[in-house]
CSV table of C-alpha atoms in Angstrom, one decimal:
chain,number,residue,atom,x,y,z
A,1,MET,CA,112.5,93.8,67.3
A,2,GLY,CA,111.3,95.3,63.9
A,3,ARG,CA,110.3,98.9,62.9
A,4,ILE,CA,107.9,100.5,65.2
A,5,PHE,CA,105.7,103.3,63.9
A,6,THR,CA,103.3,105.4,66.1
A,7,SER,CA,100.4,107.7,65.0
A,8,GLU,CA,97.9,109.7,66.9
A,9,SER,CA,94.3,110.9,66.8
A,10,VAL,CA,92.1,113.3,68.8
A,11,THR,CA,88.4,113.3,69.5
A,12,GLU,CA,86.0,115.9,68.0
A,13,GLY,CA,86.3,117.7,71.5
A,14,HIS,CA,89.9,118.4,71.2
A,15,PRO,CA,90.2,122.3,71.1
A,16,ASP,CA,92.1,122.1,67.6
A,17,LYS,CA,89.2,119.8,66.2
A,18,ILE,CA,86.5,122.1,67.6
A,19,CYS,CA,88.0,124.9,65.5
A,20,ASP,CA,88.2,122.5,62.2
A,21,GLN,CA,84.7,121.5,62.7
A,22,ILE,CA,83.4,125.2,63.2
A,23,SER,CA,85.3,126.4,60.1
A,24,ASP,CA,83.9,123.5,58.0
A,25,ALA,CA,80.4,124.0,59.4
A,26,ILE,CA,80.7,127.6,58.2
A,27,LEU,CA,82.1,126.4,54.8
A,28,ASP,CA,79.1,123.8,54.4
A,29,ALA,CA,76.5,126.5,55.2
A,30,ILE,CA,77.8,128.9,52.5
A,31,LEU,CA,78.2,126.1,49.9
A,32,GLU,CA,74.8,125.0,50.5
A,33,LYS,CA,73.7,128.5,49.4
A,34,ASP,CA,76.4,129.5,47.0
A,35,SER,CA,78.4,126.6,45.4
A,36,LYS,CA,80.9,128.9,43.8
A,37,ALA,CA,81.7,130.9,47.0
A,38,ARG,CA,85.4,131.5,47.9
A,39,VAL,CA,85.8,130.7,51.7
A,40,ALA,CA,89.0,130.7,53.8
A,41,CYS,CA,87.8,130.3,57.2
A,42,GLU,CA,89.8,129.9,60.3
A,43,THR,CA,88.9,129.7,64.0
A,44,LEU,CA,90.6,130.2,67.3
A,45,ILE,CA,89.2,129.0,70.5
A,46,THR,CA,90.0,129.5,74.2
A,47,THR,CA,88.5,129.7,77.5
A,48,GLY,CA,84.8,131.3,76.9
A,49,LEU,CA,85.8,132.7,73.4
A,50,VAL,CA,85.6,131.9,69.8
A,51,ILE,CA,87.3,134.1,67.3
A,52,ILE,CA,86.4,133.5,63.7
A,53,VAL,CA,88.3,135.1,60.8
A,54,GLY,CA,89.1,134.7,57.1
A,55,GLU,CA,88.5,135.8,53.5
A,56,VAL,CA,85.0,135.1,52.2
A,57,THR,CA,83.5,136.2,48.8
A,58,THR,CA,79.8,135.2,48.6
A,59,ASN,CA,76.4,136.2,47.6
A,60,CYS,CA,74.7,134.7,50.5
A,61,TYR,CA,74.1,135.2,54.1
A,62,ILE,CA,74.6,132.9,57.0
A,63,ASP,CA,74.4,133.2,60.7
A,64,VAL,CA,78.0,132.5,61.6
A,65,GLN,CA,77.6,132.7,65.4
A,66,LYS,CA,74.4,130.5,65.4
A,67,ILE,CA,76.4,127.9,63.4
A,68,ALA,CA,79.5,128.1,65.8
A,69,ARG,CA,77.2,127.7,68.8
A,70,GLU,CA,75.4,124.7,67.3
A,71,THR,CA,78.6,123.0,66.3
A,72,ILE,CA,80.1,123.5,69.8
A,73,LYS,CA,77.1,122.0,71.4
A,74,GLU,CA,76.7,119.1,69.1
A,75,ILE,CA,80.3,118.2,70.0
A,76,GLY,CA,79.1,118.2,73.8
A,77,TYR,CA,80.4,121.2,75.3
A,78,ASN,CA,76.9,122.4,76.5
A,79,ARG,CA,77.4,123.1,80.0
A,80,VAL,CA,79.5,125.6,81.9
A,81,LYS,CA,80.6,122.8,84.4
A,82,TYR,CA,82.6,121.1,81.4
A,83,GLY,CA,84.6,124.4,81.2
A,84,PHE,CA,83.1,125.6,78.0
A,85,ASP,CA,79.6,126.3,76.9
A,86,GLY,CA,78.4,126.8,73.4
A,87,GLU,CA,75.3,128.6,74.6
A,88,THR,CA,77.2,131.4,76.6
A,89,CYS,CA,80.8,131.7,75.3
A,90,GLY,CA,81.8,134.9,73.4
A,91,ILE,CA,82.1,134.9,69.6
A,92,LEU,CA,83.7,137.4,67.5
A,93,VAL,CA,83.7,137.4,63.7
A,94,SER,CA,85.9,139.4,61.2
A,95,PHE,CA,85.7,138.4,57.5
A,96,ASP,CA,87.2,140.3,54.4
A,97,GLY,CA,86.7,139.4,50.8
A,98,GLN,CA,89.1,137.2,48.9
A,99,SER,CA,92.0,139.2,47.6
A,100,GLU,CA,91.3,140.6,44.0
A,101,ASP,CA,95.0,139.7,43.1
A,102,ILE,CA,94.4,136.0,44.2
A,103,ALA,CA,91.0,135.9,42.7
A,104,GLN,CA,91.9,137.0,39.0
A,105,GLY,CA,94.3,133.9,39.0
A,106,VAL,CA,91.7,131.6,40.3
A,107,ASN,CA,88.9,132.7,38.1
A,108,THR,CA,90.8,132.5,35.0
A,109,SER,CA,94.0,130.3,34.8
A,110,LEU,CA,97.3,131.3,33.3
A,111,GLU,CA,96.5,129.0,30.2
A,112,THR,CA,93.2,130.4,29.6
A,113,ARG,CA,94.6,133.9,29.5
A,114,GLU,CA,97.3,132.8,27.2
A,115,LYS,CA,94.6,131.2,25.0
A,116,LYS,CA,96.0,127.9,25.4
A,117,ILE,CA,92.8,126.4,26.3
A,118,ASN,CA,89.3,127.4,25.5
A,119,GLU,CA,87.2,125.7,28.2
A,120,GLU,CA,86.4,127.0,31.8
A,121,ASP,CA,89.5,126.5,33.7
A,122,ASN,CA,90.3,127.8,37.0
A,123,GLY,CA,93.7,128.4,38.1
A,124,ALA,CA,95.1,126.9,41.4
A,125,GLY,CA,94.2,129.0,44.5
A,126,ASP,CA,97.8,128.9,45.8
A,127,GLN,CA,101.1,127.6,45.1
A,128,GLY,CA,102.2,124.3,47.1
A,129,MET,CA,102.5,120.6,47.0
A,130,MET,CA,99.9,118.1,48.0
A,131,PHE,CA,100.7,114.4,48.9
A,132,GLY,CA,98.3,111.3,48.6
A,133,TYR,CA,98.9,107.9,49.8
A,134,ALA,CA,97.4,104.3,50.0
A,135,CYS,CA,98.5,101.1,51.1
A,136,ASN,CA,96.9,97.6,51.5
A,137,GLU,CA,97.7,97.3,55.4
A,138,THR,CA,93.9,97.9,56.2
A,139,GLU,CA,90.5,97.3,54.3
A,140,GLU,CA,90.5,101.2,54.2
A,141,LEU,CA,93.8,101.1,52.2
A,142,MET,CA,95.4,103.1,55.0
A,143,PRO,CA,98.2,102.7,57.3
A,144,LEU,CA,97.3,100.7,60.4
A,145,PRO,CA,98.6,103.0,63.2
A,146,ILE,CA,96.3,106.0,62.1
A,147,THR,CA,93.5,103.6,61.3
A,148,LEU,CA,93.5,102.2,64.9
A,149,ALA,CA,94.0,105.5,66.3
A,150,HIS,CA,91.0,106.9,64.6
A,151,ARG,CA,88.9,103.9,65.8
A,152,LEU,CA,89.8,104.6,69.3
A,153,THR,CA,89.0,108.3,69.4
A,154,LYS,CA,85.8,107.7,67.6
A,155,ARG,CA,84.7,105.0,70.0
A,156,LEU,CA,85.7,107.3,73.0
A,157,ALA,CA,83.0,109.9,71.5
A,158,GLU,CA,80.5,106.9,71.1
A,159,VAL,CA,80.5,105.5,74.7
A,160,ARG,CA,80.5,109.3,76.0
A,161,LYS,CA,77.4,110.0,73.8
A,162,ASP,CA,75.5,106.8,74.4
A,163,ARG,CA,76.3,107.0,78.1
A,164,THR,CA,78.1,103.7,78.2
A,165,ILE,CA,80.7,105.5,80.2
A,166,LYS,CA,78.8,108.4,81.9
A,167,TYR,CA,81.7,110.4,83.4
A,168,LEU,CA,83.5,110.9,80.1
A,169,ARG,CA,83.9,114.5,78.6
A,170,PRO,CA,84.4,115.5,74.9
A,171,ASP,CA,88.1,116.1,74.9
A,172,GLY,CA,90.4,113.1,74.3
A,173,LYS,CA,93.4,111.6,72.4
A,174,ALA,CA,94.7,108.1,71.3
A,175,GLN,CA,98.0,106.9,70.1
A,176,VAL,CA,98.9,103.5,68.6
A,177,SER,CA,102.5,102.1,68.1
A,178,VAL,CA,102.6,99.2,65.7
A,179,GLU,CA,105.6,96.9,65.1
A,180,TYR,CA,106.6,95.9,61.6
A,181,ASP,CA,108.6,93.1,60.4
A,182,ASP,CA,111.5,93.6,57.9
A,183,SER,CA,109.2,93.3,54.9
A,184,GLY,CA,106.9,96.1,56.1
A,185,ASN,CA,104.1,94.0,57.4
A,186,PRO,CA,102.3,94.6,60.8
A,187,ILE,CA,103.0,92.3,63.5
A,188,CYS,CA,101.6,93.5,66.7
A,189,ILE,CA,100.7,96.6,68.8
A,190,LYS,CA,103.6,97.5,71.1
A,191,ASN,CA,101.6,100.2,73.0
A,192,ILE,CA,98.3,102.1,73.3
A,193,VAL,CA,97.8,105.5,74.7
A,194,VAL,CA,94.4,106.9,75.6
A,195,SER,CA,93.9,110.2,77.4
A,196,THR,CA,90.3,111.1,78.1
A,197,GLN,CA,88.8,114.1,79.9
A,198,HIS,CA,86.5,112.9,82.6
A,199,LYS,CA,84.3,114.1,85.4
A,200,ASP,CA,86.1,115.0,88.8
A,201,GLY,CA,86.1,112.4,91.4
A,202,ILE,CA,86.6,109.2,89.2
A,203,THR,CA,89.5,107.2,90.1
A,204,ASN,CA,92.2,106.0,87.5
A,205,GLU,CA,91.6,102.5,88.2
A,206,GLN,CA,88.0,102.8,87.1
A,207,ILE,CA,88.9,104.8,84.0
A,208,GLU,CA,91.5,102.3,83.0
A,209,LYS,CA,89.0,99.3,83.4
A,210,ASP,CA,86.3,101.0,81.5
A,211,ILE,CA,88.5,102.3,78.8
A,212,LYS,CA,90.0,98.7,78.1
A,213,LYS,CA,86.6,97.0,78.3
A,214,HIS,CA,84.5,99.5,76.3
A,215,VAL,CA,86.9,101.2,74.0
A,216,ILE,CA,90.1,99.3,73.3
A,217,SER,CA,88.5,95.8,73.4
A,218,ALA,CA,85.7,97.0,71.0
A,219,VAL,CA,87.8,98.2,68.2
A,220,VAL,CA,91.1,96.8,68.4
A,221,PRO,CA,91.7,93.3,66.8
A,222,LYS,CA,92.7,90.9,69.3
A,223,GLU,CA,95.3,89.1,67.2
A,224,LEU,CA,97.3,92.4,67.2
A,225,LEU,CA,97.5,92.4,71.1
A,226,ASN,CA,99.8,90.3,73.2
A,227,GLU,CA,101.1,90.0,76.7
A,228,GLU,CA,103.8,92.5,75.8
A,229,THR,CA,101.3,95.3,74.8
A,230,VAL,CA,101.7,98.1,77.1
A,231,TYR,CA,98.7,100.4,77.9
A,232,PHE,CA,98.9,104.0,79.0
A,233,ILE,CA,95.5,105.3,80.1
A,234,ASN,CA,95.4,108.9,81.4
A,235,PRO,CA,99.1,108.6,82.4
A,236,THR,CA,99.0,112.1,84.1
A,237,GLY,CA,96.7,110.9,86.7
A,238,ARG,CA,93.9,113.4,86.0
A,239,PHE,CA,92.2,115.0,83.1
A,240,VAL,CA,89.4,117.0,84.4
A,241,ILE,CA,90.3,120.4,82.8
A,242,GLY,CA,90.1,119.8,79.2
A,243,GLY,CA,88.7,121.2,75.8
A,244,PRO,CA,89.3,125.0,75.3
A,245,GLN,CA,89.6,125.6,79.0
A,246,GLY,CA,92.7,123.4,79.1
A,247,ASP,CA,94.2,124.6,75.9
A,248,CYS,CA,93.5,126.9,73.1
A,249,GLY,CA,92.7,125.4,69.5
A,250,LEU,CA,93.3,126.6,66.2
A,251,THR,CA,91.9,125.5,62.7
A,252,GLY,CA,94.6,123.4,60.8
A,253,ARG,CA,96.8,122.5,63.6
A,254,LYS,CA,96.0,118.8,63.4
A,255,ILE,CA,97.1,118.2,59.7
A,256,ILE,CA,98.8,114.9,60.5
A,257,VAL,CA,95.8,113.6,62.2
A,258,ASP,CA,93.6,114.6,59.3
A,259,THR,CA,95.8,112.5,56.8
A,260,TYR,CA,98.0,109.7,57.2
A,261,GLY,CA,99.3,109.9,61.0
A,262,GLY,CA,102.9,110.7,59.6
A,263,TYR,CA,103.3,107.5,57.8
A,264,ALA,CA,103.3,109.3,54.6
A,265,SER,CA,104.5,112.9,53.4
A,266,HIS,CA,102.6,116.0,54.0
A,267,GLY,CA,102.7,119.1,52.1
A,268,GLY,CA,101.9,121.4,54.9
A,269,GLY,CA,98.5,122.9,53.9
A,270,ALA,CA,95.5,122.5,56.1
A,271,PHE,CA,92.1,121.5,54.7
A,272,SER,CA,89.3,122.8,57.1
A,273,GLY,CA,87.7,126.1,56.2
A,274,LYS,CA,88.8,126.1,52.6
A,275,ASP,CA,86.6,125.8,49.6
A,276,PRO,CA,87.6,123.4,46.8
A,277,THR,CA,89.5,126.0,44.6
A,278,LYS,CA,92.3,125.8,47.2
A,279,VAL,CA,94.5,123.0,46.1
A,280,ASP,CA,95.6,122.4,49.7
A,281,ARG,CA,92.4,120.7,50.1
A,282,SER,CA,91.1,119.6,46.6
A,283,GLY,CA,94.7,118.6,45.3
A,284,ALA,CA,95.2,116.5,48.6
A,285,TYR,CA,91.8,114.9,48.1
A,286,MET,CA,92.6,114.1,44.5
A,287,ALA,CA,96.1,112.7,45.3
A,288,ARG,CA,94.5,110.4,47.7
A,289,TYR,CA,91.9,109.4,45.0
A,290,VAL,CA,94.6,108.4,42.6
A,291,ALA,CA,96.9,106.5,45.0
A,292,LYS,CA,93.9,104.6,46.4
A,293,ASN,CA,92.7,103.5,43.0
A,294,ILE,CA,96.4,102.5,42.2
A,295,VAL,CA,96.6,100.4,44.9
A,296,ALA,CA,93.0,99.1,44.8
A,297,SER,CA,93.5,98.1,41.1
A,298,GLY,CA,96.7,96.1,42.0
A,299,LEU,CA,99.2,98.2,40.2
A,300,ALA,CA,101.1,98.6,43.5
A,301,ASP,CA,100.7,97.6,47.1
A,302,LYS,CA,101.9,101.1,48.4
A,303,CYS,CA,101.7,104.4,46.6
A,304,GLU,CA,102.7,107.9,47.4
A,305,ILE,CA,101.8,110.7,45.1
A,306,GLU,CA,103.1,114.2,45.1
A,307,ILE,CA,101.3,117.1,43.0
A,308,ALA,CA,102.7,120.6,43.0
A,309,TYR,CA,101.0,123.9,41.7
A,310,ALA,CA,101.9,127.5,41.0
A,311,ILE,CA,99.1,130.0,42.0
A,312,GLY,CA,96.8,131.0,39.0
A,313,VAL,CA,98.2,128.1,37.0
A,314,SER,CA,96.1,125.1,36.3
A,315,LYS,CA,98.3,122.3,35.2
A,316,PRO,CA,100.4,120.8,38.0
A,317,VAL,CA,104.1,122.0,37.8
A,318,SER,CA,105.2,118.6,38.7
A,319,ILE,CA,103.9,115.1,39.6
A,320,LEU,CA,105.8,112.4,41.4
A,321,VAL,CA,104.8,108.8,41.9
A,322,ASN,CA,106.6,106.5,44.4
A,323,SER,CA,105.4,102.9,44.8
A,324,GLN,CA,108.2,102.3,47.4
A,325,GLY,CA,109.5,99.2,45.5
A,326,THR,CA,105.9,97.3,45.6
A,327,SER,CA,105.0,97.6,41.8
A,328,LYS,CA,106.2,95.7,38.8
A,329,LEU,CA,106.1,98.9,37.0
A,330,SER,CA,108.7,101.6,37.4
A,331,ASN,CA,107.7,104.9,39.1
A,332,GLU,CA,108.0,106.7,35.8
A,333,GLU,CA,105.5,104.2,34.0
A,334,LEU,CA,103.2,104.9,37.0
A,335,LYS,CA,103.6,108.6,36.5
A,336,ARG,CA,102.6,108.3,33.0
A,337,ILE,CA,99.5,106.3,33.9
A,338,VAL,CA,98.4,109.0,36.2
A,339,GLU,CA,99.0,111.5,33.5
A,340,ASN,CA,96.8,109.4,31.1
A,341,GLU,CA,93.9,108.5,33.3
A,342,PHE,CA,93.5,111.5,35.6
A,343,ASP,CA,93.1,115.3,35.1
A,344,LEU,CA,94.7,117.1,37.8
A,345,ARG,CA,93.7,120.6,36.8
A,346,PRO,CA,91.6,122.4,39.7
A,347,THR,CA,88.4,122.6,37.8
A,348,ALA,CA,88.7,119.0,36.6
A,349,ILE,CA,89.3,117.8,40.0
A,350,ILE,CA,86.4,119.8,41.4
A,351,ASN,CA,84.2,118.4,38.8
A,352,GLU,CA,85.5,114.7,39.2
A,353,LEU,CA,85.0,114.6,42.8
A,354,ASP,CA,81.9,116.8,42.9
A,355,LEU,CA,83.4,119.2,45.5
A,356,ARG,CA,81.2,122.2,45.4
A,357,LYS,CA,78.8,120.6,48.0
A,358,PRO,CA,78.4,121.0,51.7
A,359,ILE,CA,80.3,117.6,52.5
A,360,TYR,CA,83.2,118.9,54.8
A,361,LYS,CA,82.1,119.1,58.4
A,362,GLN,CA,81.7,115.5,58.5
A,363,VAL,CA,85.4,114.8,57.7
A,364,ALA,CA,86.5,117.5,60.1
A,365,ALA,CA,87.1,115.1,62.9
A,366,TYR,CA,88.5,111.4,62.9
A,367,GLY,CA,90.4,111.8,59.4
A,368,HIS,CA,89.5,112.9,55.9
A,369,PHE,CA,90.8,109.7,54.5
A,370,GLY,CA,90.0,106.0,54.8
A,371,ARG,CA,86.3,106.9,55.9
A,372,THR,CA,84.4,103.7,55.3
A,373,ASP,CA,81.6,105.2,57.6
A,374,LEU,CA,81.1,107.9,54.9
A,375,ASP,CA,80.5,108.2,51.3
A,376,VAL,CA,83.0,110.7,50.3
A,377,PRO,CA,84.0,110.9,46.6
A,378,TRP,CA,87.8,110.8,47.0
A,379,GLU,CA,87.4,107.4,48.7
A,380,ARG,CA,85.8,105.7,45.7
A,381,THR,CA,87.6,103.0,43.7
A,382,ASN,CA,85.7,103.7,40.4
A,383,LYS,CA,89.0,103.9,38.3
A,384,ILE,CA,90.0,100.0,39.1
A,385,GLU,CA,88.9,98.8,35.6
A,386,LYS,CA,90.6,101.5,33.7
A,387,LEU,CA,93.8,101.1,35.6
A,388,LYS,CA,93.9,97.2,35.5
A,389,LYS,CA,94.6,97.3,31.8
A,390,TYR,CA,98.1,98.5,32.6
A,391,LEU,CA,98.9,95.3,34.5
């Protein structure tokens, strides 16, 4: 047996993902009116209650409660019998402005204050390290386990919303274990786990039959399945109580689902609810953009990039590139290419990827990366020709 790697995904009705979507819906609404707003919005959700807090500096007004209610209802929690209702739940909101101490470092970088640079140059909104990754396992240039897990949870939502499986409810999870050979190539799927909230009174036999037919068979390539593939479908035997009634949710608690499913490193910072001056978000998006273009150009089959920042400083304090032995170039040579071809200062990232737009709610569920269903700027491979010259 070769190496087995497992990744999970959750549906948009999972309580943590509800929170991510509310936080990003609020961010989008603010950016639509004030593209230079500073937003750090976090949401907590539990039975019958939503609490929204954070630091927001803006010149516009938005109806936070209305946005939260609309988001919850769009997800599918629109009836009391589902355990949560976006129309009647309580909502508490508490916002402060961004700290002036932080703002002064973001507004004007250390380099600008020391007269080392004359152009507009924002400092990083926080210290920290951000990682980006790409590999040629899939068309999306993403690891196979997280790609398949996202396909399963997205399909769960589709068959619920189009009523193919009428008894499904919004909460759900999927997990995929992929076996790799000694060269790191995927061989087959060892097991698939799907847990889905459902209407009371539905038998496990019915759920297993429908999930295999309408969800797994619809999105998982047949050549990856064999007689040894094991299926765990609602393995507890019952999943009626779900969503915020079954478990409280919190913004930023599914950061591994948001990125690479644990297949690559993660710096620890969450994305949702944060405007692009926060390098937790923009730095991670840029790192993915760089790594994806390196793999797409043929410079490496796998590429992981770490970018580290100091708060208030625009230039990264360190850059690390690791091709995991899949490039003819050394990691140091790849690092020099990155430094030559990509500007990793926060202002340059925001401009390069055009991040001051309301584009974030759409990626708050089913992953921020590998989204071939969306035209998000960090997934574009428009640097290929520039990078190919280094071959």
